[in-house]
């Protein structure tokens, strides 16, 4: 079994990007226009951070769980 890294991603509507709000791996920061693009950026970033900072994880497969958060507004409906 591998190690688990949980990444919390949030949509920023003003910048129109998904970004890593937090993660179990210190220093993991990324942003991308789609959640899929963000997901695809993570493996090399995680590998680099593990190589530099987490020697105990070097010989383990890593499972990355992305928890995505976004919101929208529903305008009030005028009562008739």
PDB file of N, CA and C in Angstrom:
ATOM      1  N   UNK A   1       0.842  -1.179   0.000  1.00  0.00           N
ATOM      2  CA  UNK A   1       0.000   0.000   0.000  1.00  0.00           C
ATOM      3  C   UNK A   1       0.884   1.237   0.000  1.00  0.00           C
ATOM      4  N   UNK A   2       0.423   2.295  -0.671  1.00  0.00           N
ATOM      5  CA  UNK A   2       1.192   3.530  -0.766  1.00  0.00           C
ATOM      6  C   UNK A   2       0.755   4.556   0.260  1.00  0.00           C
ATOM      7  N   UNK A   3       1.457   5.657   0.249  1.00  0.00           N
ATOM      8  CA  UNK A   3       1.117   6.786   1.110  1.00  0.00           C
ATOM      9  C   UNK A   3      -0.030   7.569   0.470  1.00  0.00           C
ATOM     10  N   UNK A   4      -0.811   8.233   1.308  1.00  0.00           N
ATOM     11  CA  UNK A   4      -1.929   9.039   0.828  1.00  0.00           C
ATOM     12  C   UNK A   4      -1.625  10.515   1.058  1.00  0.00           C
ATOM     13  N   UNK A   5      -1.771  11.304   0.018  1.00  0.00           N
ATOM     14  CA  UNK A   5      -1.661  12.759   0.118  1.00  0.00           C
ATOM     15  C   UNK A   5      -3.005  13.340  -0.292  1.00  0.00           C
ATOM     16  N   UNK A   6      -3.615  14.086   0.618  1.00  0.00           N
ATOM     17  CA  UNK A   6      -4.893  14.727   0.341  1.00  0.00           C
ATOM     18  C   UNK A   6      -4.637  16.172  -0.056  1.00  0.00           C
ATOM     19  N   UNK A   7      -5.203  16.561  -1.195  1.00  0.00           N
ATOM     20  CA  UNK A   7      -5.077  17.919  -1.713  1.00  0.00           C
ATOM     21  C   UNK A   7      -6.460  18.536  -1.761  1.00  0.00           C
ATOM     22  N   UNK A   8      -6.603  19.695  -1.180  1.00  0.00           N
ATOM     23  CA  UNK A   8      -7.868  20.423  -1.254  1.00  0.00           C
ATOM     24  C   UNK A   8      -7.717  21.512  -2.320  1.00  0.00           C
ATOM     25  N   UNK A   9      -8.581  21.446  -3.323  1.00  0.00           N
ATOM     26  CA  UNK A   9      -8.536  22.395  -4.436  1.00  0.00           C
ATOM     27  C   UNK A   9      -9.783  23.264  -4.404  1.00  0.00           C
ATOM     28  N   UNK A  10      -9.594  24.528  -4.705  1.00  0.00           N
ATOM     29  CA  UNK A  10     -10.696  25.488  -4.691  1.00  0.00           C
ATOM     30  C   UNK A  10     -10.705  26.257  -6.002  1.00  0.00           C
ATOM     31  N   UNK A  11     -11.907  26.551  -6.464  1.00  0.00           N
ATOM     32  CA  UNK A  11     -12.094  27.346  -7.680  1.00  0.00           C
ATOM     33  C   UNK A  11     -12.076  28.824  -7.316  1.00  0.00           C
ATOM     34  N   UNK A  12     -11.266  29.598  -8.013  1.00  0.00           N
ATOM     35  CA  UNK A  12     -11.236  31.054  -7.854  1.00  0.00           C
ATOM     36  C   UNK A  12     -11.915  31.657  -9.081  1.00  0.00           C
ATOM     37  N   UNK A  13     -13.159  32.123  -8.945  1.00  0.00           N
ATOM     38  CA  UNK A  13     -13.876  32.618 -10.122  1.00  0.00           C
ATOM     39  C   UNK A  13     -13.283  33.893 -10.698  1.00  0.00           C
ATOM     40  N   UNK A  14     -12.665  34.721  -9.886  1.00  0.00           N
ATOM     41  CA  UNK A  14     -12.067  35.959 -10.396  1.00  0.00           C
ATOM     42  C   UNK A  14     -10.844  35.673 -11.259  1.00  0.00           C
ATOM     43  N   UNK A  15     -10.012  34.736 -10.827  1.00  0.00           N
ATOM     44  CA  UNK A  15      -8.812  34.380 -11.604  1.00  0.00           C
ATOM     45  C   UNK A  15      -9.093  33.277 -12.616  1.00  0.00           C
ATOM     46  N   UNK A  16     -10.263  32.637 -12.501  1.00  0.00           N
ATOM     47  CA  UNK A  16     -10.659  31.525 -13.377  1.00  0.00           C
ATOM     48  C   UNK A  16      -9.648  30.388 -13.335  1.00  0.00           C
ATOM     49  N   UNK A  17      -9.257  30.000 -12.115  1.00  0.00           N
ATOM     50  CA  UNK A  17      -8.327  28.883 -11.938  1.00  0.00           C
ATOM     51  C   UNK A  17      -8.725  28.044 -10.727  1.00  0.00           C
ATOM     52  N   UNK A  18      -8.360  26.765 -10.803  1.00  0.00           N
ATOM     53  CA  UNK A  18      -8.368  25.884  -9.641  1.00  0.00           C
ATOM     54  C   UNK A  18      -7.003  26.021  -8.996  1.00  0.00           C
ATOM     55  N   UNK A  19      -6.951  26.059  -7.660  1.00  0.00           N
ATOM     56  CA  UNK A  19      -5.667  26.181  -6.973  1.00  0.00           C
ATOM     57  C   UNK A  19      -5.656  25.278  -5.741  1.00  0.00           C
ATOM     58  N   UNK A  20      -4.454  24.903  -5.328  1.00  0.00           N
ATOM     59  CA  UNK A  20      -4.309  24.047  -4.160  1.00  0.00           C
ATOM     60  C   UNK A  20      -4.424  24.902  -2.910  1.00  0.00           C
ATOM     61  N   UNK A  21      -5.566  24.787  -2.261  1.00  0.00           N
ATOM     62  CA  UNK A  21      -5.813  25.541  -1.026  1.00  0.00           C
ATOM     63  C   UNK A  21      -4.974  24.979   0.120  1.00  0.00           C
ATOM     64  N   UNK A  22      -4.862  23.649   0.175  1.00  0.00           N
ATOM     65  CA  UNK A  22      -4.042  23.001   1.195  1.00  0.00           C
ATOM     66  C   UNK A  22      -3.732  21.581   0.749  1.00  0.00           C
ATOM     67  N   UNK A  23      -2.732  20.986   1.402  1.00  0.00           N
ATOM     68  CA  UNK A  23      -2.414  19.590   1.134  1.00  0.00           C
ATOM     69  C   UNK A  23      -1.646  19.019   2.315  1.00  0.00           C
ATOM     70  N   UNK A  24      -1.533  17.702   2.310  1.00  0.00           N
ATOM     71  CA  UNK A  24      -0.763  17.015   3.336  1.00  0.00           C
ATOM     72  C   UNK A  24       0.744  17.132   3.095  1.00  0.00           C
ATOM     73  N   UNK A  25       1.130  17.661   1.961  1.00  0.00           N
ATOM     74  CA  UNK A  25       2.542  17.787   1.600  1.00  0.00           C
ATOM     75  C   UNK A  25       2.925  19.259   1.599  1.00  0.00           C
ATOM     76  N   UNK A  26       3.745  19.649   2.550  1.00  0.00           N
ATOM     77  CA  UNK A  26       4.149  21.052   2.671  1.00  0.00           C
ATOM     78  C   UNK A  26       4.796  21.553   1.387  1.00  0.00           C
ATOM     79  N   UNK A  27       4.392  22.754   0.991  1.00  0.00           N
ATOM     80  CA  UNK A  27       4.988  23.385  -0.178  1.00  0.00           C
ATOM     81  C   UNK A  27       4.320  23.069  -1.496  1.00  0.00           C
ATOM     82  N   UNK A  28       3.281  22.263  -1.477  1.00  0.00           N
ATOM     83  CA  UNK A  28       2.603  21.906  -2.729  1.00  0.00           C
ATOM     84  C   UNK A  28       1.663  23.038  -3.129  1.00  0.00           C
ATOM     85  N   UNK A  29       2.026  23.734  -4.186  1.00  0.00           N
ATOM     86  CA  UNK A  29       1.235  24.857  -4.694  1.00  0.00           C
ATOM     87  C   UNK A  29       1.125  24.734  -6.206  1.00  0.00           C
ATOM     88  N   UNK A  30      -0.103  24.811  -6.682  1.00  0.00           N
ATOM     89  CA  UNK A  30      -0.324  24.739  -8.128  1.00  0.00           C
ATOM     90  C   UNK A  30      -1.647  25.416  -8.441  1.00  0.00           C
ATOM     91  N   UNK A  31      -1.777  25.813  -9.701  1.00  0.00           N
ATOM     92  CA  UNK A  31      -3.057  26.328 -10.187  1.00  0.00           C
ATOM     93  C   UNK A  31      -3.178  25.997 -11.660  1.00  0.00           C
ATOM     94  N   UNK A  32      -4.425  25.857 -12.103  1.00  0.00           N
ATOM     95  CA  UNK A  32      -4.688  25.488 -13.498  1.00  0.00           C
ATOM     96  C   UNK A  32      -6.113  25.877 -13.853  1.00  0.00           C
ATOM     97  N   UNK A  33      -6.405  26.025 -15.146  1.00  0.00           N
ATOM     98  CA  UNK A  33      -7.736  26.457 -15.564  1.00  0.00           C
ATOM     99  C   UNK A  33      -8.825  25.395 -15.399  1.00  0.00           C
ATOM    100  N   UNK A  34      -8.447  24.122 -15.294  1.00  0.00           N
ATOM    101  CA  UNK A  34      -9.432  23.059 -15.080  1.00  0.00           C
ATOM    102  C   UNK A  34      -8.946  22.145 -13.965  1.00  0.00           C
ATOM    103  N   UNK A  35      -9.868  21.424 -13.354  1.00  0.00           N
ATOM    104  CA  UNK A  35      -9.487  20.489 -12.295  1.00  0.00           C
ATOM    105  C   UNK A  35      -8.639  19.361 -12.877  1.00  0.00           C
ATOM    106  N   UNK A  36      -8.923  18.987 -14.123  1.00  0.00           N
ATOM    107  CA  UNK A  36      -8.126  17.939 -14.771  1.00  0.00           C
ATOM    108  C   UNK A  36      -6.692  18.401 -14.998  1.00  0.00           C
ATOM    109  N   UNK A  37      -6.529  19.645 -15.426  1.00  0.00           N
ATOM    110  CA  UNK A  37      -5.182  20.183 -15.638  1.00  0.00           C
ATOM    111  C   UNK A  37      -4.429  20.288 -14.311  1.00  0.00           C
ATOM    112  N   UNK A  38      -5.142  20.668 -13.253  1.00  0.00           N
ATOM    113  CA  UNK A  38      -4.511  20.718 -11.930  1.00  0.00           C
ATOM    114  C   UNK A  38      -4.064  19.320 -11.514  1.00  0.00           C
ATOM    115  N   UNK A  39      -4.950  18.339 -11.686  1.00  0.00           N
ATOM    116  CA  UNK A  39      -4.613  16.949 -11.361  1.00  0.00           C
ATOM    117  C   UNK A  39      -3.362  16.498 -12.107  1.00  0.00           C
ATOM    118  N   UNK A  40      -3.265  16.860 -13.382  1.00  0.00           N
ATOM    119  CA  UNK A  40      -2.131  16.431 -14.196  1.00  0.00           C
ATOM    120  C   UNK A  40      -0.827  17.117 -13.797  1.00  0.00           C
ATOM    121  N   UNK A  41      -0.914  18.290 -13.181  1.00  0.00           N
ATOM    122  CA  UNK A  41       0.291  18.993 -12.713  1.00  0.00           C
ATOM    123  C   UNK A  41       0.874  18.380 -11.450  1.00  0.00           C
ATOM    124  N   UNK A  42       0.049  17.720 -10.658  1.00  0.00           N
ATOM    125  CA  UNK A  42       0.464  17.296  -9.329  1.00  0.00           C
ATOM    126  C   UNK A  42       1.565  16.227  -9.283  1.00  0.00           C
ATOM    127  N   UNK A  43       1.532  15.164 -10.087  1.00  0.00           N
ATOM    128  CA  UNK A  43       2.558  14.119  -9.927  1.00  0.00           C
ATOM    129  C   UNK A  43       4.004  14.614  -9.982  1.00  0.00           C
ATOM    130  N   UNK A  44       4.409  15.416 -10.975  1.00  0.00           N
ATOM    131  CA  UNK A  44       5.815  15.851 -10.957  1.00  0.00           C
ATOM    132  C   UNK A  44       6.134  16.796  -9.799  1.00  0.00           C
ATOM    133  N   UNK A  45       5.168  17.641  -9.424  1.00  0.00           N
ATOM    134  CA  UNK A  45       5.393  18.536  -8.286  1.00  0.00           C
ATOM    135  C   UNK A  45       5.563  17.741  -7.001  1.00  0.00           C
ATOM    136  N   UNK A  46       4.705  16.744  -6.814  1.00  0.00           N
ATOM    137  CA  UNK A  46       4.786  15.902  -5.618  1.00  0.00           C
ATOM    138  C   UNK A  46       6.094  15.125  -5.604  1.00  0.00           C
ATOM    139  N   UNK A  47       6.490  14.574  -6.733  1.00  0.00           N
ATOM    140  CA  UNK A  47       7.760  13.844  -6.807  1.00  0.00           C
ATOM    141  C   UNK A  47       8.934  14.726  -6.405  1.00  0.00           C
ATOM    142  N   UNK A  48       8.956  15.951  -6.910  1.00  0.00           N
ATOM    143  CA  UNK A  48      10.048  16.873  -6.569  1.00  0.00           C
ATOM    144  C   UNK A  48      10.060  17.199  -5.081  1.00  0.00           C
ATOM    145  N   UNK A  49       8.883  17.475  -4.514  1.00  0.00           N
ATOM    146  CA  UNK A  49       8.818  17.814  -3.088  1.00  0.00           C
ATOM    147  C   UNK A  49       9.203  16.627  -2.208  1.00  0.00           C
ATOM    148  N   UNK A  50       8.806  15.425  -2.594  1.00  0.00           N
ATOM    149  CA  UNK A  50       9.182  14.241  -1.826  1.00  0.00           C
ATOM    150  C   UNK A  50      10.686  14.026  -1.902  1.00  0.00           C
ATOM    151  N   UNK A  51      11.238  14.175  -3.080  1.00  0.00           N
ATOM    152  CA  UNK A  51      12.687  14.001  -3.256  1.00  0.00           C
ATOM    153  C   UNK A  51      13.460  14.963  -2.357  1.00  0.00           C
ATOM    154  N   UNK A  52      12.985  16.198  -2.262  1.00  0.00           N
ATOM    155  CA  UNK A  52      13.681  17.220  -1.483  1.00  0.00           C
ATOM    156  C   UNK A  52      13.406  17.151   0.019  1.00  0.00           C
ATOM    157  N   UNK A  53      12.155  16.809   0.400  1.00  0.00           N
ATOM    158  CA  UNK A  53      11.745  17.016   1.788  1.00  0.00           C
ATOM    159  C   UNK A  53      11.233  15.796   2.546  1.00  0.00           C
ATOM    160  N   UNK A  54      10.893  14.737   1.868  1.00  0.00           N
ATOM    161  CA  UNK A  54      10.249  13.594   2.536  1.00  0.00           C
ATOM    162  C   UNK A  54      10.948  12.279   2.178  1.00  0.00           C
ATOM    163  N   UNK A  55      12.167  12.080   2.643  1.00  0.00           N
ATOM    164  CA  UNK A  55      12.904  10.866   2.253  1.00  0.00           C
ATOM    165  C   UNK A  55      12.189   9.565   2.609  1.00  0.00           C
ATOM    166  N   UNK A  56      11.379   9.569   3.643  1.00  0.00           N
ATOM    167  CA  UNK A  56      10.670   8.341   4.035  1.00  0.00           C
ATOM    168  C   UNK A  56       9.648   7.911   2.987  1.00  0.00           C
ATOM    169  N   UNK A  57       9.186   8.833   2.161  1.00  0.00           N
ATOM    170  CA  UNK A  57       8.171   8.503   1.152  1.00  0.00           C
ATOM    171  C   UNK A  57       8.766   8.139  -0.206  1.00  0.00           C
ATOM    172  N   UNK A  58      10.071   8.240  -0.360  1.00  0.00           N
ATOM    173  CA  UNK A  58      10.696   8.039  -1.676  1.00  0.00           C
ATOM    174  C   UNK A  58      10.437   6.675  -2.284  1.00  0.00           C
ATOM    175  N   UNK A  59      10.326   5.674  -1.479  1.00  0.00           N
ATOM    176  CA  UNK A  59      10.203   4.311  -1.997  1.00  0.00           C
ATOM    177  C   UNK A  59       8.762   3.793  -1.947  1.00  0.00           C
ATOM    178  N   UNK A  60       7.812   4.693  -1.822  1.00  0.00           N
ATOM    179  CA  UNK A  60       6.408   4.299  -1.770  1.00  0.00           C
ATOM    180  C   UNK A  60       5.647   4.869  -2.958  1.00  0.00           C
ATOM    181  N   UNK A  61       4.662   4.119  -3.411  1.00  0.00           N
ATOM    182  CA  UNK A  61       3.709   4.692  -4.349  1.00  0.00           C
ATOM    183  C   UNK A  61       2.882   5.714  -3.580  1.00  0.00           C
ATOM    184  N   UNK A  62       2.485   6.766  -4.242  1.00  0.00           N
ATOM    185  CA  UNK A  62       1.713   7.824  -3.612  1.00  0.00           C
ATOM    186  C   UNK A  62       0.323   7.852  -4.245  1.00  0.00           C
ATOM    187  N   UNK A  63      -0.692   7.832  -3.406  1.00  0.00           N
ATOM    188  CA  UNK A  63      -2.067   8.014  -3.852  1.00  0.00           C
ATOM    189  C   UNK A  63      -2.438   9.457  -3.548  1.00  0.00           C
ATOM    190  N   UNK A  64      -2.905  10.177  -4.559  1.00  0.00           N
ATOM    191  CA  UNK A  64      -3.282  11.578  -4.385  1.00  0.00           C
ATOM    192  C   UNK A  64      -4.802  11.669  -4.458  1.00  0.00           C
ATOM    193  N   UNK A  65      -5.397  12.149  -3.383  1.00  0.00           N
ATOM    194  CA  UNK A  65      -6.843  12.347  -3.334  1.00  0.00           C
ATOM    195  C   UNK A  65      -7.094  13.847  -3.421  1.00  0.00           C
ATOM    196  N   UNK A  66      -7.852  14.257  -4.426  1.00  0.00           N
ATOM    197  CA  UNK A  66      -8.174  15.671  -4.610  1.00  0.00           C
ATOM    198  C   UNK A  66      -9.606  15.895  -4.157  1.00  0.00           C
ATOM    199  N   UNK A  67      -9.760  16.800  -3.209  1.00  0.00           N
ATOM    200  CA  UNK A  67     -11.086  17.201  -2.749  1.00  0.00           C
ATOM    201  C   UNK A  67     -11.319  18.599  -3.296  1.00  0.00           C
ATOM    202  N   UNK A  68     -12.274  18.723  -4.203  1.00  0.00           N
ATOM    203  CA  UNK A  68     -12.512  19.991  -4.890  1.00  0.00           C
ATOM    204  C   UNK A  68     -13.705  20.714  -4.292  1.00  0.00           C
ATOM    205  N   UNK A  69     -13.558  22.031  -4.177  1.00  0.00           N
ATOM    206  CA  UNK A  69     -14.623  22.860  -3.626  1.00  0.00           C
ATOM    207  C   UNK A  69     -14.900  24.016  -4.578  1.00  0.00           C
ATOM    208  N   UNK A  70     -16.149  24.179  -4.897  1.00  0.00           N
ATOM    209  CA  UNK A  70     -16.579  25.331  -5.672  1.00  0.00           C
ATOM    210  C   UNK A  70     -17.989  25.683  -5.213  1.00  0.00           C
ATOM    211  N   UNK A  71     -18.416  26.835  -5.578  1.00  0.00           N
ATOM    212  CA  UNK A  71     -19.778  27.233  -5.218  1.00  0.00           C
ATOM    213  C   UNK A  71     -20.366  28.098  -6.315  1.00  0.00           C
ATOM    214  N   UNK A  72     -21.676  28.220  -6.283  1.00  0.00           N
ATOM    215  CA  UNK A  72     -22.376  29.070  -7.213  1.00  0.00           C
ATOM    216  C   UNK A  72     -23.522  29.732  -6.464  1.00  0.00           C
ATOM    217  N   UNK A  73     -24.060  30.764  -7.030  1.00  0.00           N
ATOM    218  CA  UNK A  73     -25.191  31.447  -6.412  1.00  0.00           C
ATOM    219  C   UNK A  73     -26.430  31.235  -7.270  1.00  0.00           C
ATOM    220  N   UNK A  74     -27.547  31.099  -6.595  1.00  0.00           N
ATOM    221  CA  UNK A  74     -28.842  31.025  -7.261  1.00  0.00           C
ATOM    222  C   UNK A  74     -29.549  32.324  -6.905  1.00  0.00           C
ATOM    223  N   UNK A  75     -29.845  33.152  -7.888  1.00  0.00           N
ATOM    224  CA  UNK A  75     -30.494  34.422  -7.585  1.00  0.00           C
ATOM    225  C   UNK A  75     -31.861  34.218  -6.949  1.00  0.00           C
ATOM    226  N   UNK A  76     -32.210  35.132  -6.090  1.00  0.00           N
ATOM    227  CA  UNK A  76     -33.531  35.069  -5.454  1.00  0.00           C
ATOM    228  C   UNK A  76     -34.606  35.191  -6.524  1.00  0.00           C
ATOM    229  N   UNK A  77     -35.663  34.450  -6.323  1.00  0.00           N
ATOM    230  CA  UNK A  77     -36.781  34.483  -7.250  1.00  0.00           C
ATOM    231  C   UNK A  77     -37.819  35.437  -6.669  1.00  0.00           C
ATOM    232  N   UNK A  78     -38.208  36.413  -7.450  1.00  0.00           N
ATOM    233  CA  UNK A  78     -39.219  37.362  -6.973  1.00  0.00           C
ATOM    234  C   UNK A  78     -40.557  36.650  -6.832  1.00  0.00           C
ATOM    235  N   UNK A  79     -41.165  36.811  -5.696  1.00  0.00           N
ATOM    236  CA  UNK A  79     -42.487  36.199  -5.469  1.00  0.00           C
ATOM    237  C   UNK A  79     -43.552  37.017  -6.178  1.00  0.00           C
ATOM    238  N   UNK A  80     -44.518  36.353  -6.760  1.00  0.00           N
ATOM    239  CA  UNK A  80     -45.574  37.059  -7.487  1.00  0.00           C
ATOM    240  C   UNK A  80     -46.790  37.217  -6.643  1.00  0.00           C
TER     241      UNK A  80
END
